[in-house]
Coordinates of C-alpha atoms in Angstrom, one line a residue:
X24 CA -52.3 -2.3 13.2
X25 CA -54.8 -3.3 15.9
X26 CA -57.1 -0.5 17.1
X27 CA -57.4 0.3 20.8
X28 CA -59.7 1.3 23.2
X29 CA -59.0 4.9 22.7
X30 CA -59.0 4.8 18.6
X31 CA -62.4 2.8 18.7
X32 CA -63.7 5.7 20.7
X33 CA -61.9 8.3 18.8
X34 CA -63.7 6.1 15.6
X35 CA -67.2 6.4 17.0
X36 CA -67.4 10.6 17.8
X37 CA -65.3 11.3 14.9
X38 CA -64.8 8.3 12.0
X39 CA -62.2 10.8 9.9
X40 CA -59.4 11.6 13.0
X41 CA -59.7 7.4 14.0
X42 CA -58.7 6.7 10.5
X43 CA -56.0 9.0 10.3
X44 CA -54.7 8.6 13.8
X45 CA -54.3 4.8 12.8
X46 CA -52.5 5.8 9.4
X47 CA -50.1 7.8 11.7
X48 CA -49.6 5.1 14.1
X49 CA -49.4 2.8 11.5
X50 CA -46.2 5.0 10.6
X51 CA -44.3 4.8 13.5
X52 CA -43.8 1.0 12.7
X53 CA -40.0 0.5 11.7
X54 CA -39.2 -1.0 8.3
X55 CA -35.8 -2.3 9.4
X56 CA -35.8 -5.0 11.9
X57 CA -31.8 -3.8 12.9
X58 CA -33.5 -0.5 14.3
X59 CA -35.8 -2.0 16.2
X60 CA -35.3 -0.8 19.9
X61 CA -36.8 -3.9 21.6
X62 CA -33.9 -5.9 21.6
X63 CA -32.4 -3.9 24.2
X64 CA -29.2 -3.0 22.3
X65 CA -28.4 0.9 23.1
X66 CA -25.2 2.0 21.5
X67 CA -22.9 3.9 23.4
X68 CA -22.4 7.9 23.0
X69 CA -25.0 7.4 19.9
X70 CA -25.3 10.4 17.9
X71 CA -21.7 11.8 18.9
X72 CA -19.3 13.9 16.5
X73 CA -16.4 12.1 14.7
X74 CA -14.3 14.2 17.0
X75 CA -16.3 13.8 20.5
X76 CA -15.3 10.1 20.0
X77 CA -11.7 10.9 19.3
X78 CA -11.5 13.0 22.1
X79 CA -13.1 10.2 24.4
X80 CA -11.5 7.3 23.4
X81 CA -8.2 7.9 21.4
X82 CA -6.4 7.7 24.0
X83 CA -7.0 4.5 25.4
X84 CA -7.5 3.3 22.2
X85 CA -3.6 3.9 21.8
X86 CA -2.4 3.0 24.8
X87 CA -4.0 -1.0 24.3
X88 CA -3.0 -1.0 20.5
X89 CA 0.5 -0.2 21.7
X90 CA 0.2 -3.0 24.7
X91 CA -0.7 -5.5 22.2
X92 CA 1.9 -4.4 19.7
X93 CA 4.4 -5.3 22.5
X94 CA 3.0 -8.0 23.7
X95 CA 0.9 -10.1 21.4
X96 CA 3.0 -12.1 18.7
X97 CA 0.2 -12.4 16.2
X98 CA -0.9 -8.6 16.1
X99 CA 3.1 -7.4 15.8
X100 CA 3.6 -10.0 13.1
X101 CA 0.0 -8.4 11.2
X102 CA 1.4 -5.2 11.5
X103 CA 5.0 -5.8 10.3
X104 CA 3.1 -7.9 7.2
X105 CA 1.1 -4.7 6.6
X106 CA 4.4 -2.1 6.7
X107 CA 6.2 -5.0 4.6
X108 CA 3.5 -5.0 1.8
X109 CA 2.4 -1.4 1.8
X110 CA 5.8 0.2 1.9
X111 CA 8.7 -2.5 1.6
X112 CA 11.9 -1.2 0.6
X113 CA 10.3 2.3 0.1
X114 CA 7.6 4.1 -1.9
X115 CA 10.5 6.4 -4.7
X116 CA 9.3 9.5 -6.6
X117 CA 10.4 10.5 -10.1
X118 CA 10.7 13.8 -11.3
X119 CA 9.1 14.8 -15.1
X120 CA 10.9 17.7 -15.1
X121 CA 13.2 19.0 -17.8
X122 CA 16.7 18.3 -15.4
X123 CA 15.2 15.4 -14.3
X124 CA 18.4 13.6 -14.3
X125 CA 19.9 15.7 -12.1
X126 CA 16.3 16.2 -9.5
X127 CA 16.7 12.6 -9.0
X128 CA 20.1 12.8 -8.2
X129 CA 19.7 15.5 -5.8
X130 CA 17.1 13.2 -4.1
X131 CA 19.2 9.8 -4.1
X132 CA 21.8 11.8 -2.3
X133 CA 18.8 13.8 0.1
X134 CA 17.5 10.3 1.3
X135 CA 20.4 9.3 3.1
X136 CA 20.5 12.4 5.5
X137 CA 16.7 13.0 5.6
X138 CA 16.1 11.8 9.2
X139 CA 17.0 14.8 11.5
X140 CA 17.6 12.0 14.4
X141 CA 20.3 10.5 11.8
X142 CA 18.9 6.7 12.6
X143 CA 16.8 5.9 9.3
X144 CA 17.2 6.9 5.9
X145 CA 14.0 8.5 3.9
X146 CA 12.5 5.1 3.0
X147 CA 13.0 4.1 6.4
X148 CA 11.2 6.9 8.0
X149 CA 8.2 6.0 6.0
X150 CA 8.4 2.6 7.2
X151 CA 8.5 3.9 10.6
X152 CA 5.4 7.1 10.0
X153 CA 3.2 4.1 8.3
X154 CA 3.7 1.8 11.3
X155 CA 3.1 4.9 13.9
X156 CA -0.2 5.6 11.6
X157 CA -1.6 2.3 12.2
X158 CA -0.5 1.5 15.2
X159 CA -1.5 4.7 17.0
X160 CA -3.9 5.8 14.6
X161 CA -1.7 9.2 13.3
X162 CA 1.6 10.3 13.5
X163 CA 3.4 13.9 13.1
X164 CA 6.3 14.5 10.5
X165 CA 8.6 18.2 11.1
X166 CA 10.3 19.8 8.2
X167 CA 13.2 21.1 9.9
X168 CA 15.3 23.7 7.8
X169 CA 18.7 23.7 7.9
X170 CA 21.9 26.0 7.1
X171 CA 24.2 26.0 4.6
X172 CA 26.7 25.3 6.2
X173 CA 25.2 21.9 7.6
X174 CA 26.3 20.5 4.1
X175 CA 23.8 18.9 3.1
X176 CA 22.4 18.2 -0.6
X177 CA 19.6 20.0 0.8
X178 CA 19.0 22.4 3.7
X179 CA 16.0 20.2 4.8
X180 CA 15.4 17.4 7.5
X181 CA 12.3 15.4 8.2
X182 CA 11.8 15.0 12.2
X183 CA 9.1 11.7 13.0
X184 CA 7.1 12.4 16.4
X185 CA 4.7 10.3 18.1
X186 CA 1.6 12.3 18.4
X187 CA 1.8 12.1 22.0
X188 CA 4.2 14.9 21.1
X189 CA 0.9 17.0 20.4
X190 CA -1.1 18.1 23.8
X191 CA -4.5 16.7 23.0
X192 CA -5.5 18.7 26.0
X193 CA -4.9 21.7 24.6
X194 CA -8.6 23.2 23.8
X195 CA -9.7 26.9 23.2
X196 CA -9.1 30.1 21.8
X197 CA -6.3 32.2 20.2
X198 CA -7.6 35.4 18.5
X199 CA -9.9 34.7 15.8
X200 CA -8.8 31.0 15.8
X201 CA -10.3 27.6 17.9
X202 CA -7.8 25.0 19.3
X203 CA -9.0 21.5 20.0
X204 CA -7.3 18.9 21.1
X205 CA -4.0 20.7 20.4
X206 CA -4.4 21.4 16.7
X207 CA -5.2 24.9 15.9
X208 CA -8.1 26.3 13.2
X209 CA -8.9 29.4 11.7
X210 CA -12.2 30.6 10.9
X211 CA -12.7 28.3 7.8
X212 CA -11.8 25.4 9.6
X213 CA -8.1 25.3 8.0
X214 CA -5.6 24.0 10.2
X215 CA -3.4 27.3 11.5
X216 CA -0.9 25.4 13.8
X217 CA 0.1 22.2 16.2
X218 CA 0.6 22.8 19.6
X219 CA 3.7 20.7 20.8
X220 CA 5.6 19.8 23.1
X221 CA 9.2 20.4 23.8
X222 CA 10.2 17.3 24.9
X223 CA 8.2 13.9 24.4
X224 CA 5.4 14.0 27.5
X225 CA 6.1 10.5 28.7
X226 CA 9.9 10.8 28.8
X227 CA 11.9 11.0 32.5
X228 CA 12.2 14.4 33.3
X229 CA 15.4 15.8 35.0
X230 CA 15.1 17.7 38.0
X231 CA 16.9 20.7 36.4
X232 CA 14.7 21.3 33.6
X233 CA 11.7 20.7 34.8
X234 CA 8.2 20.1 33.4
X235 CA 7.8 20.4 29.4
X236 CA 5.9 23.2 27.9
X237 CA 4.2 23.7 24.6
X238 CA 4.5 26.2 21.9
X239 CA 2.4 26.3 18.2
X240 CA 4.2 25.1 15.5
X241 CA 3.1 26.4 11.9
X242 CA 1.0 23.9 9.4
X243 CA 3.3 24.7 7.2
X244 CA 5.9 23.0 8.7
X245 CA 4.2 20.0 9.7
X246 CA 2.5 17.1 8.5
X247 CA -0.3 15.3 10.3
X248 CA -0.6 11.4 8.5
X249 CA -4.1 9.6 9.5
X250 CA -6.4 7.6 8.1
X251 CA -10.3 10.0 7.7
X252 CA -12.6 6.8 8.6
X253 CA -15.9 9.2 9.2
X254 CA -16.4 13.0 7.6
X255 CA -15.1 15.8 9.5
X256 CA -12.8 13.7 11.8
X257 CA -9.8 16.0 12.1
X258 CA -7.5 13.1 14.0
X259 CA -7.1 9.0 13.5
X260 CA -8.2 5.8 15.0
X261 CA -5.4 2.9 15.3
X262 CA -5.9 0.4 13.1
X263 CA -6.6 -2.4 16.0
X264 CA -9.6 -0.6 17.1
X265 CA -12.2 -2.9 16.2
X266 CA -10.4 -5.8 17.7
X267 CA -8.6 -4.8 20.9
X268 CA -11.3 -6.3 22.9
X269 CA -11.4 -9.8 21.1
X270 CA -7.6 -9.8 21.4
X271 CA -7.5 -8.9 24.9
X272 CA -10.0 -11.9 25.3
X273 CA -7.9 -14.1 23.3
X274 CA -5.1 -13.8 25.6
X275 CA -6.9 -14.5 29.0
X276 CA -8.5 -17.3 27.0
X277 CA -5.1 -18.6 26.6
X278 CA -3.8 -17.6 30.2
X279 CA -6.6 -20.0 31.6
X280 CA -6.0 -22.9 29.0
X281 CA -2.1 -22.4 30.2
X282 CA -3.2 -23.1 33.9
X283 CA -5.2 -25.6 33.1
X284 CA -2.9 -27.7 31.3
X285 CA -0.7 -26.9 34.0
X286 CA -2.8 -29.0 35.8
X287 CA -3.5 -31.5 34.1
X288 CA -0.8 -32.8 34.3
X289 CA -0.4 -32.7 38.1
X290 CA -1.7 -35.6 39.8
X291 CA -3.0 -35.1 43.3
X292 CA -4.2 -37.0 45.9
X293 CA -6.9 -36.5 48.4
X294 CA -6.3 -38.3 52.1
X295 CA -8.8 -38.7 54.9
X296 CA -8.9 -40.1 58.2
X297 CA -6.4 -40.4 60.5
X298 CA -3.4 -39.3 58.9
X299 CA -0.9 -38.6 62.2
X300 CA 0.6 -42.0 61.9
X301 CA 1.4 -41.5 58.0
X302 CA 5.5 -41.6 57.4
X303 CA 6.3 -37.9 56.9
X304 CA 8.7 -36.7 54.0
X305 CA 12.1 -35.1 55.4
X306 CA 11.0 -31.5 54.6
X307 CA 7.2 -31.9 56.1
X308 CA 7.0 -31.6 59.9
X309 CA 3.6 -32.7 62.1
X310 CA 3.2 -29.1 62.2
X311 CA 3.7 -28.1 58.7
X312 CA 1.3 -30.7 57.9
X313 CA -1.3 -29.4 60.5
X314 CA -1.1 -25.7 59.0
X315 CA -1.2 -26.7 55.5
X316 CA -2.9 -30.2 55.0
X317 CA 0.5 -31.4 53.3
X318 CA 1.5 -34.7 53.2
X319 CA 4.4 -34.6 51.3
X320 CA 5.2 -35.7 47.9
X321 CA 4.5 -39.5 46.5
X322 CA 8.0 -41.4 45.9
X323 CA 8.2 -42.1 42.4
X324 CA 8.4 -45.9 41.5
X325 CA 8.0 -46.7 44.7
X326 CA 5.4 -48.1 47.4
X327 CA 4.2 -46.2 50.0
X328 CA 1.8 -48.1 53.1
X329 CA -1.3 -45.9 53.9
X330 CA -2.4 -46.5 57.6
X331 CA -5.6 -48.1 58.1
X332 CA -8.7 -45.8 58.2
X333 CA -7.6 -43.6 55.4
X334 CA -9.1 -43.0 52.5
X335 CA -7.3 -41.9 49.0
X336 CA -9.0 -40.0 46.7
X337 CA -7.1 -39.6 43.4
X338 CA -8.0 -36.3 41.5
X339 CA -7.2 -36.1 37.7
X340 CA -8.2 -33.2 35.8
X341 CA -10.3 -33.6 32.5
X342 CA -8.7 -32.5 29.1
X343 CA -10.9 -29.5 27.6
X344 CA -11.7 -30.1 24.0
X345 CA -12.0 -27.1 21.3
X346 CA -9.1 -24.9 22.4
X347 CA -7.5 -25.2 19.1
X348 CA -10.3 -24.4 16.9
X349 CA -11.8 -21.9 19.1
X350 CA -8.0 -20.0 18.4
X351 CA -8.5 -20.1 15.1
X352 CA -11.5 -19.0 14.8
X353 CA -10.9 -15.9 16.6
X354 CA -7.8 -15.2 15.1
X355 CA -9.5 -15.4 11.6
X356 CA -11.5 -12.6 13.0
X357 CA -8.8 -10.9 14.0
X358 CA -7.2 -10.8 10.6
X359 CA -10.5 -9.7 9.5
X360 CA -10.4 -6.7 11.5
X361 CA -6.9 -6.2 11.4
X362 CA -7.2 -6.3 7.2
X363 CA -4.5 -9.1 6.1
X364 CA -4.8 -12.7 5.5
X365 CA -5.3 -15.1 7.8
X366 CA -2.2 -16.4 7.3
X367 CA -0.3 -13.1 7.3
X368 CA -0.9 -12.6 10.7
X369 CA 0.0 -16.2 11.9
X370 CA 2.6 -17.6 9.4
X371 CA 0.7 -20.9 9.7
X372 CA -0.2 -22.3 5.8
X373 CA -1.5 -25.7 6.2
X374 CA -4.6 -25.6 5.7
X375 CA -4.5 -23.2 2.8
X376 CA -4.5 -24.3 -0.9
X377 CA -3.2 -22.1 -4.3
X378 CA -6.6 -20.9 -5.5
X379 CA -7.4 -19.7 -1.9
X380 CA -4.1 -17.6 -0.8
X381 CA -4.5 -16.2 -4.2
X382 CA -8.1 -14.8 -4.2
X383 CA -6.8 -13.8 -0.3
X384 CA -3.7 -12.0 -1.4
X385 CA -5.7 -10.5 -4.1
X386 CA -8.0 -8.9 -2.0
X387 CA -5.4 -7.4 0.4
X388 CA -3.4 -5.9 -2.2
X389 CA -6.4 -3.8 -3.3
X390 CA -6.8 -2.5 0.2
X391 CA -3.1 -1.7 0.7
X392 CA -3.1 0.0 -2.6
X393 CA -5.7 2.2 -2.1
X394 CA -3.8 3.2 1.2
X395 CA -0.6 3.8 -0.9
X396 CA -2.5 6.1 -3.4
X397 CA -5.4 7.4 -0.8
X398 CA -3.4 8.2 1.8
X399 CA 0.3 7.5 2.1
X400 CA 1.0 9.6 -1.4
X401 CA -1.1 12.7 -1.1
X402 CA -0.6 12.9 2.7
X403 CA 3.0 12.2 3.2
X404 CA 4.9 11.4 0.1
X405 CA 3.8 14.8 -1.9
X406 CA 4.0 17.3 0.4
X407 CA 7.7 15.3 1.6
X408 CA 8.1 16.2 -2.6
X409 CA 6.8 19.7 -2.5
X410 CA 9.1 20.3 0.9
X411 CA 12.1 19.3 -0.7
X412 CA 12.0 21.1 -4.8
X413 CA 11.1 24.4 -2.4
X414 CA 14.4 23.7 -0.4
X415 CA 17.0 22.6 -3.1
X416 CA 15.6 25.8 -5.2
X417 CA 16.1 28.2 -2.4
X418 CA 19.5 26.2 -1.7
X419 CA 20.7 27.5 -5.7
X420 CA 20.5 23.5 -6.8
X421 CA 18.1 23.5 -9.2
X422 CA 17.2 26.5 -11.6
X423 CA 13.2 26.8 -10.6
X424 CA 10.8 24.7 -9.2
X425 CA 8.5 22.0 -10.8
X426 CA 7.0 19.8 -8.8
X427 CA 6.0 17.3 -11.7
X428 CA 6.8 13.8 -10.9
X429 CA 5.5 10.1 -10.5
X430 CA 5.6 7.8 -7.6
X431 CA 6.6 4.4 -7.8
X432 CA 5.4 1.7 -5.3
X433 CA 6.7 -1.6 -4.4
X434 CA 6.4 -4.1 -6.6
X435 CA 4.6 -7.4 -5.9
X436 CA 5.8 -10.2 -6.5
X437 CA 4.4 -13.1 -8.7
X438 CA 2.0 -16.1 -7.0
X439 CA 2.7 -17.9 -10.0
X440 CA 5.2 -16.6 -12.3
X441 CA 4.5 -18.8 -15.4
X442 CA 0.8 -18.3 -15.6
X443 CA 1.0 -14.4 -14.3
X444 CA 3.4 -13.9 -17.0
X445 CA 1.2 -15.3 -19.8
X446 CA -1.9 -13.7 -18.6
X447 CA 0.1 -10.2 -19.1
X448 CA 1.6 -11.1 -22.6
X449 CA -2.3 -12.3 -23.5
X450 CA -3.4 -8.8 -22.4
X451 CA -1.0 -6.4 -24.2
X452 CA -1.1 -8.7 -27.4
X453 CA -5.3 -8.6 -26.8
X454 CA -4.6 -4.4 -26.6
X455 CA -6.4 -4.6 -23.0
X456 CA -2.9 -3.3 -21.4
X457 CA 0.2 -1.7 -22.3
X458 CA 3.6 -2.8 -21.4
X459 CA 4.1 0.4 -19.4
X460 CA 1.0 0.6 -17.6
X461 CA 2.3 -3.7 -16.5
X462 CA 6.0 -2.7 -15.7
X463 CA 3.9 -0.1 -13.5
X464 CA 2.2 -2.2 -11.6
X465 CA 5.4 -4.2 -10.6
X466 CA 6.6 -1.0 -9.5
X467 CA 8.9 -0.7 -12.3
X468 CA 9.7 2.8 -14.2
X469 CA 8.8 2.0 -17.9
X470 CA 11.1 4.7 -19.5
X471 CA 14.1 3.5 -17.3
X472 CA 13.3 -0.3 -18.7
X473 CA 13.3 1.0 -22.4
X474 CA 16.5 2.9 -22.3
X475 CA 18.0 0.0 -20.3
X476 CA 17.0 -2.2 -23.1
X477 CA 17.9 0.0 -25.6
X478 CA 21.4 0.1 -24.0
X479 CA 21.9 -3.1 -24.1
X480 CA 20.6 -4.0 -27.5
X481 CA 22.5 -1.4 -29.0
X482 CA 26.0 -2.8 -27.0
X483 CA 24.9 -6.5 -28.3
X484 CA 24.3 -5.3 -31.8
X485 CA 27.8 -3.8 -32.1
X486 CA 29.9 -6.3 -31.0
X487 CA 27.9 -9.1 -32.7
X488 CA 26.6 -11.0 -30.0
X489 CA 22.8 -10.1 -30.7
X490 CA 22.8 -12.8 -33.8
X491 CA 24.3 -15.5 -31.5
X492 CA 21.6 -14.8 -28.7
X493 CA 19.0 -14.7 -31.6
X494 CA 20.3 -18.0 -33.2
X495 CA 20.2 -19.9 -30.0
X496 CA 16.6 -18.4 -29.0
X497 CA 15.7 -19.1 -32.5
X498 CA 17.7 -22.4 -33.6
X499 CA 18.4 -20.9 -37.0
X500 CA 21.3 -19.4 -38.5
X501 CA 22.1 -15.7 -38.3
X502 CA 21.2 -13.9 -41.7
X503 CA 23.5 -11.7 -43.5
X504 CA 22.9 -7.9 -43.7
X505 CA 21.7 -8.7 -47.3
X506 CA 18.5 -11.0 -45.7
X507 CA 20.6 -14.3 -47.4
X508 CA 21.8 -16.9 -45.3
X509 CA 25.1 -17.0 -44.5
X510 CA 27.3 -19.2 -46.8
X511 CA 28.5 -22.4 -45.2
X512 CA 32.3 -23.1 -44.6
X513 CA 34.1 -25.0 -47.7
X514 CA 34.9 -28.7 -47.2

């Protein structure tokens, strides 16, 4: 670093303090180039809490993610490819309990009536919670206890609320306890309660009821699904965040290629001079033609004689080049921020090739995955688990409670059955897998495949048709019980 005027003085009285005010000057130079503060880039609210930025921007945040949900065909296709994929037909618990058997029979018949609305069955309300979470960022889930006498397997419901349903507004003090932005904390920061409220805020009010009010509803009855993207942030982002701008611009991009198009193919026609003595169409007047400058419409086909002294000036719009492949690009980026494939969130393949979609697919199944087992399971699925052993024991249907159990996700299918099948085969034979840690990861339930193959080996052994199936696999003859071959038929 250069010296100045002042370090060269500094230097001469006292050679020690100009050597070390240079070493500490020399210090303020940044090592990274991306801090650097002279390319005038100033983030906005820099330095804010997790929380300050929820409070600021969630809100808006939601109410465009939900705009272009409803409006934009690629971001509601992305987010029905990401419900598809991360939850498809459901994500199913099994209990490793003793009475197993009969846990999971409680719970098939539990699912059916689960919704408290009565419109979804259990899977289908975690279709509908995951789609909420990344569409609005989080979403509320009320256990609602029941009587006896509602008849149901169990006495529990699950009610799914928007969380415009919790008054973000809602900030202060209760006791001991802090509320901020409608969620209430004790002390040591554990969640206490949700302030709700009693009807959904947006909803048409009738005049006799008036206005809705809000009242805290225990932790322990609710649960609050998001998606944690910084420490400490106590509420959730949507997932369109990052690309709600680029969208947006997308669409007013297309709006203006739309018009122009429009355009182009409109032919107009420019006329000066004296135009009083040109022929009129029936529906323009002299004086419609004075007040707006038009002449009319051309005939088609036909010939039309211009009067002398006026000039025609024919005006053809130019074709803008790059409109396709500037749509592309953006929407690539899109699906980058969106996280699925390209062609997820576009349906268009053309340009793709087997080796490509495969390393793509590849990649987004890790990411839905880890929100299956990261988020989905331990924020919604188990505590949905929990919520229901604690009803059907209080209920009298099962002896005690043991919340032991396995979740099973949905399988995926095969990009290429033949080879994926060989490549699994190679790894159990190699000892690198198991077969049940495979039929896990296709979302099957390995002891349910064993005793279903057992089943059905055992009924094929008994009635003889195992030693057909085996000779036609096989292309030998059955063996005796003896290990000799079977004696052939007599002439």
């Amino acid at each position: 670093m250069a010296a100045n005027l002042l370090d060269r003085l500094i230097g001469i009285m006292n050679p020690d303090a100009g050597l070390r005010r240079l070493r500490a000057r020399d210090m303020l130079t940044r090592a990274y180039e991306g801090a650097s503060q002279k390319d005038g880039w100033r983030p906005r609210r820099a330095g804010a809490s997790a929380n300050t930025d929820h409070r600021a921007d969630a809100s808006s945040l939601r109410a465009r993610a939900r705009s272009l949900v409803q409006n934009s065909p690629y971001i509601a296709r992305g987010l029905e490819s990401l419900v598809a994929n991360t939850i498809g037909t459901g994500i199913t618990p099994r209990s490793l309990a003793a009475n197993a058997a009969d846990i999971d029979k409680l719970w098939t018949d539990w699912t059916r009536v689960a919704d408290a609305d009565g419109r979804l069955d259990l899977y289908g309300l975690q279709a509908a919670a995951y789609r909420a979470m990344e569409q609005d960022g989080e979403v509320l889930i009320r256990l609602r206890t029941r009587r006896a006498e509602d008849n149901l397997p169990v006495p529990l419901q699950l009610q799914l609320l928007e969380v415009d349903w919790l008054d973000s507004s809602k900030t202060g003090t209760n006791g001991n306890n802090t509320i901020t932005s409608g969620i209430e904390y004790d002390a040591l920061g554990r969640v206490v309660a949700y302030w709700l409220y009693d009807q959904h805020p947006g909803e048409i009010i009738s005049f006799n009821r008036g206005r809705a009010s809000r009242y805290p509803v225990p932790a322990s009855s609710m649960m609050h699904l998001y998606k944690p993207q910084r420490p400490w942030l106590r509420r959730g982002f949507p997932r369109l965040s990052p690309v709600i701008a680029r969208v947006r611009d997308l669409q007013l991009y297309e709006d203006a290629q739309l018009q122009r198009k429009n355009l182009e193919t409109r032919l107009s026609v420019l006329a000066s001079g004296d135009v009083t003595n040109m022929s009129m169409t029936e529906s323009e007047s002299q004086a419609t033609v004075r007040n707006t400058g038009e002449l009319g419409t051309l005939a088609s086909g036909g010939i039309t004689q211009v009067p002398a002294g006026v000039n025609l000036t024919v005006v053809e719009p130019k074709v803008a080049p790059g409109y396709v492949e500037y749509v592309k690009f953006s929407l690539h980026l899109v699906a980058a921020g969106m996280g699925v494939t390209y062609e997820m969130l576009t349906g268009d393949v053309r340009e793709v090739n087997f080796s490509s979609a495969r390393v793509a697919l590849l990649e987004f199944r890790r990411g839905a995955e880890q929100t299956q087992w990261l988020t989905l399971i331990p924020k919604l699925l188990e505590p949905i688990w929990r919520a229901f052993i604690d009803a059907a024991t209080l209920a009298g249907k099962i002896p005690r409670a043991d919340y032991s159990c396995d979740f099973s996700t949905p399988k995926w299918d095969y990009v290429n059955p033949e080879q994926d099948v060989k490549a699994d085969l190679a790894e159990i034979s190699g000892g690198l897998s198991t077969i049940s840690e495979k039929l896990r990861r296709r979302g099957y339930k390995p002891e349910l495949i064993f005793a279903e193959l057992k089943r059905d080996f055992d009924r094929l052994r008994s009635d003889g048709t195992l030693d057909l199936l085996l000779q036609l696999q096989t292309g030998q003859a059955p063996q005796n019980p003896s290990g000799s071959p079977s004696p052939s038929k007599k002439e």
